[in-house]
CSV table of N, CA and C in Angstrom, one decimal:
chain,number,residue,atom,x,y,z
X,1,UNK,N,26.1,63.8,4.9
X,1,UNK,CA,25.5,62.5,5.2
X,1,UNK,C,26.0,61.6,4.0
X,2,UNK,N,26.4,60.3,4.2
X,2,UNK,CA,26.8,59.0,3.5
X,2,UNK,C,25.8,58.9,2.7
X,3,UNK,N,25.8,58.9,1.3
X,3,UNK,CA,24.8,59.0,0.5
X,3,UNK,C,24.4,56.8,0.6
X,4,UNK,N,25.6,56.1,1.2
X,4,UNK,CA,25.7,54.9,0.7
X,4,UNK,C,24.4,54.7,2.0
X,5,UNK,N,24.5,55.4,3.0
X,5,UNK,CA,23.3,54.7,4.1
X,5,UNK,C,21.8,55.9,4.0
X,6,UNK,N,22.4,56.8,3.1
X,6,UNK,CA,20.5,57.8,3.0
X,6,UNK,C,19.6,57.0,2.4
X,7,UNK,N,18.8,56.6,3.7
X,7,UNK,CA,17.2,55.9,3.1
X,7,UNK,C,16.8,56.5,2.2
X,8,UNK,N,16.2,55.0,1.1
X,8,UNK,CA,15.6,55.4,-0.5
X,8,UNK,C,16.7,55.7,-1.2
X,9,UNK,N,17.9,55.5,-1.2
X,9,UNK,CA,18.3,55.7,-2.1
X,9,UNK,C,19.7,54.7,-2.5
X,10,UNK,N,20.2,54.4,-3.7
X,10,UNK,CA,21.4,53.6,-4.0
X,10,UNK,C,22.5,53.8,-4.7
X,11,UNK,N,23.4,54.1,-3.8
X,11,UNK,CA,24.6,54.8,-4.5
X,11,UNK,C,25.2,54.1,-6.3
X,12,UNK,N,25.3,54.8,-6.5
X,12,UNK,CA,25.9,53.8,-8.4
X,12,UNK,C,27.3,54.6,-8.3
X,13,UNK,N,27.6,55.9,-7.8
X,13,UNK,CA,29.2,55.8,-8.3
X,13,UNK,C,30.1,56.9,-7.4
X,14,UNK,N,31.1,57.0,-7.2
X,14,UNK,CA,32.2,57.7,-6.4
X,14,UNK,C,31.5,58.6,-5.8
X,15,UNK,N,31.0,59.8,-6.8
X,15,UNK,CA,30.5,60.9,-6.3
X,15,UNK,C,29.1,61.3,-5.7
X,16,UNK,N,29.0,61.5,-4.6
X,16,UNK,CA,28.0,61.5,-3.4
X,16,UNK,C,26.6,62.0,-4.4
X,17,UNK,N,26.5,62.4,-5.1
X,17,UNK,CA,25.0,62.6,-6.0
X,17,UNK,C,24.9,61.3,-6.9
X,18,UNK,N,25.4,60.7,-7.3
X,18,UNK,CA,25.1,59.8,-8.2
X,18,UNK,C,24.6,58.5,-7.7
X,19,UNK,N,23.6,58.7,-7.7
X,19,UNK,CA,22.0,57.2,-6.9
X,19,UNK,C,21.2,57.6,-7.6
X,20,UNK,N,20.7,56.5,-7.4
X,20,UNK,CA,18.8,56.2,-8.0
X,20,UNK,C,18.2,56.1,-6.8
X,21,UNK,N,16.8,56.4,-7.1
X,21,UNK,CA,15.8,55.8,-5.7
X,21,UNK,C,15.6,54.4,-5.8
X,22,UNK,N,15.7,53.8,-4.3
X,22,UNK,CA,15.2,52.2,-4.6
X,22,UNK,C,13.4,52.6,-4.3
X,23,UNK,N,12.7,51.7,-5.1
X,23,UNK,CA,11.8,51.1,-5.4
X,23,UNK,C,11.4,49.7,-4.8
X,24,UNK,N,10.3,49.7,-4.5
X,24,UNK,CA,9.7,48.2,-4.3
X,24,UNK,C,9.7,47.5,-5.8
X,25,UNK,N,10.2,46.3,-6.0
X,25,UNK,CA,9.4,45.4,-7.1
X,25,UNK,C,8.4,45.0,-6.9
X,26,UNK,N,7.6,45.0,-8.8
X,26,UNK,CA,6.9,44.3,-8.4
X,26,UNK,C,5.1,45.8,-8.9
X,27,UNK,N,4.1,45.2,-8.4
X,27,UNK,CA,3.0,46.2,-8.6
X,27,UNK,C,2.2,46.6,-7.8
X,28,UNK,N,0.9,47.4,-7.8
X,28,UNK,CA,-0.1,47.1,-6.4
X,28,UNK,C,-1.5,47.3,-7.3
X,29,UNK,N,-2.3,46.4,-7.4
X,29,UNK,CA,-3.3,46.3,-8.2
X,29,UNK,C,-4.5,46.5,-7.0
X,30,UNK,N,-5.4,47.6,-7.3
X,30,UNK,CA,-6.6,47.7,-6.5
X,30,UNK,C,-7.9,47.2,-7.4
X,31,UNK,N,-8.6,46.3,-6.8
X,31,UNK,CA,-9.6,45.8,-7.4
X,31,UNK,C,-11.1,46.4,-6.9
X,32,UNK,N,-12.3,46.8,-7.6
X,32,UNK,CA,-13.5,47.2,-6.6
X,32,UNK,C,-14.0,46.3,-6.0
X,33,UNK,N,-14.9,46.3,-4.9
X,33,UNK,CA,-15.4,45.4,-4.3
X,33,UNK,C,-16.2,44.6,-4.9
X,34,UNK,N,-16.8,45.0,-5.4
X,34,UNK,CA,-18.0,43.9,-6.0
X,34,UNK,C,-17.5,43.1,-7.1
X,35,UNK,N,-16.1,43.4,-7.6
X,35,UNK,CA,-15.3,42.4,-8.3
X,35,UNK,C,-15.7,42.6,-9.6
X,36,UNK,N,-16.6,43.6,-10.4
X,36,UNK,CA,-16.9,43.7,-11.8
X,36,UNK,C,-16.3,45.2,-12.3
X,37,UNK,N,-15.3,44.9,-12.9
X,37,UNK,CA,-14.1,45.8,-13.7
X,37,UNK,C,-14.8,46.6,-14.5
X,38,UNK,N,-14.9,47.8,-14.9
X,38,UNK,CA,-15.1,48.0,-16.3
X,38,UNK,C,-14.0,49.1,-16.9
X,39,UNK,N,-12.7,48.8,-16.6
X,39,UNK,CA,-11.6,49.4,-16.6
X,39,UNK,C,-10.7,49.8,-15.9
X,40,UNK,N,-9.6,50.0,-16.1
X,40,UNK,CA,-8.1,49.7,-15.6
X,40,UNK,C,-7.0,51.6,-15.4
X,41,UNK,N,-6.9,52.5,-14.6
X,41,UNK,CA,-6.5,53.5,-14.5
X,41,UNK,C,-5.2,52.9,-14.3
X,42,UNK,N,-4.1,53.2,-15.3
X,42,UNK,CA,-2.6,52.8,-14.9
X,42,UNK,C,-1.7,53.6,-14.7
X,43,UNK,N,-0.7,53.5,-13.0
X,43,UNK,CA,-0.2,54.7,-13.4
X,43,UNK,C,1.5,54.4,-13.4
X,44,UNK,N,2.1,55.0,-13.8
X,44,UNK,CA,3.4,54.3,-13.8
X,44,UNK,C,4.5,55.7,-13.1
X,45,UNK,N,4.0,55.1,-11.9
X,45,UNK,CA,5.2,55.4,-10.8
X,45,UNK,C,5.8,54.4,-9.8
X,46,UNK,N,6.3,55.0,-8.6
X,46,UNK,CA,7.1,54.1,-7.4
X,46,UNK,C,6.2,53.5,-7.0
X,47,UNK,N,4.8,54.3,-6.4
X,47,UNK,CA,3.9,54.2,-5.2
X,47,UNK,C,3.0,53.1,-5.2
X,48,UNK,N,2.9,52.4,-4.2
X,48,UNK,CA,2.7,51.0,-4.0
X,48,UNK,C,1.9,51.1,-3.1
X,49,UNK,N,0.3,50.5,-3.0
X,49,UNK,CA,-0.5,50.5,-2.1
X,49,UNK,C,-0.1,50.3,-0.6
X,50,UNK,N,-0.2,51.4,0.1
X,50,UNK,CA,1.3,51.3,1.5
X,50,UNK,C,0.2,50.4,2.4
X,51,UNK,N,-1.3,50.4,2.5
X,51,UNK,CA,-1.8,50.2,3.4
X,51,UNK,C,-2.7,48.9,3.4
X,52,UNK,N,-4.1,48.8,4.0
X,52,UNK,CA,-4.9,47.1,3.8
X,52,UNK,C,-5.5,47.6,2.4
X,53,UNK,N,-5.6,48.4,1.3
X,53,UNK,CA,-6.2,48.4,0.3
X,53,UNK,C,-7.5,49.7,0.5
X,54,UNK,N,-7.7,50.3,1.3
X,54,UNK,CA,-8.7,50.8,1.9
X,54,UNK,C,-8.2,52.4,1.4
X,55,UNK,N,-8.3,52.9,0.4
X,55,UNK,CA,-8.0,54.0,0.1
X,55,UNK,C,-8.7,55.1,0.9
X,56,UNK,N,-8.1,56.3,0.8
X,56,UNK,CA,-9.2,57.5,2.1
X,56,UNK,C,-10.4,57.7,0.8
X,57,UNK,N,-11.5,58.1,2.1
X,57,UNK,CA,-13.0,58.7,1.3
X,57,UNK,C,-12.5,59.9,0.7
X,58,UNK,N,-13.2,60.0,-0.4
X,58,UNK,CA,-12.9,60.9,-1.1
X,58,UNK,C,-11.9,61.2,-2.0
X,59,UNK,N,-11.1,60.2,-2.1
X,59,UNK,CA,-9.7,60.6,-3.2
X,59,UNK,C,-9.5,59.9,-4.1
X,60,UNK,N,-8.9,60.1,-4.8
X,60,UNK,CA,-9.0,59.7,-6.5
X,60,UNK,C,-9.1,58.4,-6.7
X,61,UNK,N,-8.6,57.5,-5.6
X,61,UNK,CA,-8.8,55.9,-6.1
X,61,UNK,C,-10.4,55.1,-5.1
X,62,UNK,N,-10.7,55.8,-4.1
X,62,UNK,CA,-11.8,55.7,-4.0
X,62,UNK,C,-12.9,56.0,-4.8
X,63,UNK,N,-12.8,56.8,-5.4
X,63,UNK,CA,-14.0,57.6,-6.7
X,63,UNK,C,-13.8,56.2,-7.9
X,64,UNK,N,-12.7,56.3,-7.7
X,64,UNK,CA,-12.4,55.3,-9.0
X,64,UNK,C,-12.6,54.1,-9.2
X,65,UNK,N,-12.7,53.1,-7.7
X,65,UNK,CA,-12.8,52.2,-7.1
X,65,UNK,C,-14.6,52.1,-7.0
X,66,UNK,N,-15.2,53.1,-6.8
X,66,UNK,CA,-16.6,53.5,-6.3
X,66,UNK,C,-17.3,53.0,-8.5
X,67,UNK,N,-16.9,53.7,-9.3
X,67,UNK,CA,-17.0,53.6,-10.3
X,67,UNK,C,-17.0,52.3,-11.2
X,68,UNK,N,-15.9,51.4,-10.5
X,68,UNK,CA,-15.9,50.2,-11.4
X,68,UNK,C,-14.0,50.2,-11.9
X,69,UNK,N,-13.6,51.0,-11.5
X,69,UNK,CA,-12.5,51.1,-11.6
X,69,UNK,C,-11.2,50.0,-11.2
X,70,UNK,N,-10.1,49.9,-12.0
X,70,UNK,CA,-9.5,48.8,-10.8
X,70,UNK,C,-8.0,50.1,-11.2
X,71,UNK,N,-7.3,49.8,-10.4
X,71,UNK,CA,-5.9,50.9,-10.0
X,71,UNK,C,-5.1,50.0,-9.8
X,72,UNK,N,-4.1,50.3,-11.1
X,72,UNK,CA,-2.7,49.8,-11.2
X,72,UNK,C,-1.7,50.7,-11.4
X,73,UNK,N,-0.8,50.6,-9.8
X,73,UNK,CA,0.8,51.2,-10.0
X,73,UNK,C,1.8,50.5,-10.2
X,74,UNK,N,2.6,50.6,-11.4
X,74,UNK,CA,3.7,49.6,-11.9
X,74,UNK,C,4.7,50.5,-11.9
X,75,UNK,N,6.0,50.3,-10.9
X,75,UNK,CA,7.2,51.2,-10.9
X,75,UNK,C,7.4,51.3,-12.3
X,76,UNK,N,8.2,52.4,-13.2
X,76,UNK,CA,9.0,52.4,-14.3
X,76,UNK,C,10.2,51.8,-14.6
């Protein structure tokens, strides 16, 4: 496969391995509902809130979110 058309990824030079992953720019900041912060979990990867903000019951940014939490993903 044409590394220049494999989704997620951007060729940088001659030979078919040499790409980076594309990235969204940019961040996805999750706020709790009730709007009073009492701290900031940051994580610094790709992953960008894919959906309406509604994290699944039970998983780490729900608990976190449930807590007072706000969730920030900033690509590196």
């Amino acid at each position: 496969m044409d590394t220049r058309t494999r989704q997620g990824y951007l060729r940088i030079g001659p030979e078919p391995d040499r790409r980076i992953p594309r990235v969204e720019t940019g961040y996805s900041l999750l706020l709790p509902r009730d709007g009073h912060v009492v701290g900031v979990v940051a994580f610094l990867d790709s992953r960008r809130n894919p959906d309406s903000g509604t994290p699944v019951e039970g998983s780490f940014d729900a608990e976190a979110l449930k807590r007072g939490l706000a969730l920030l993903h900033v690509p590196p």
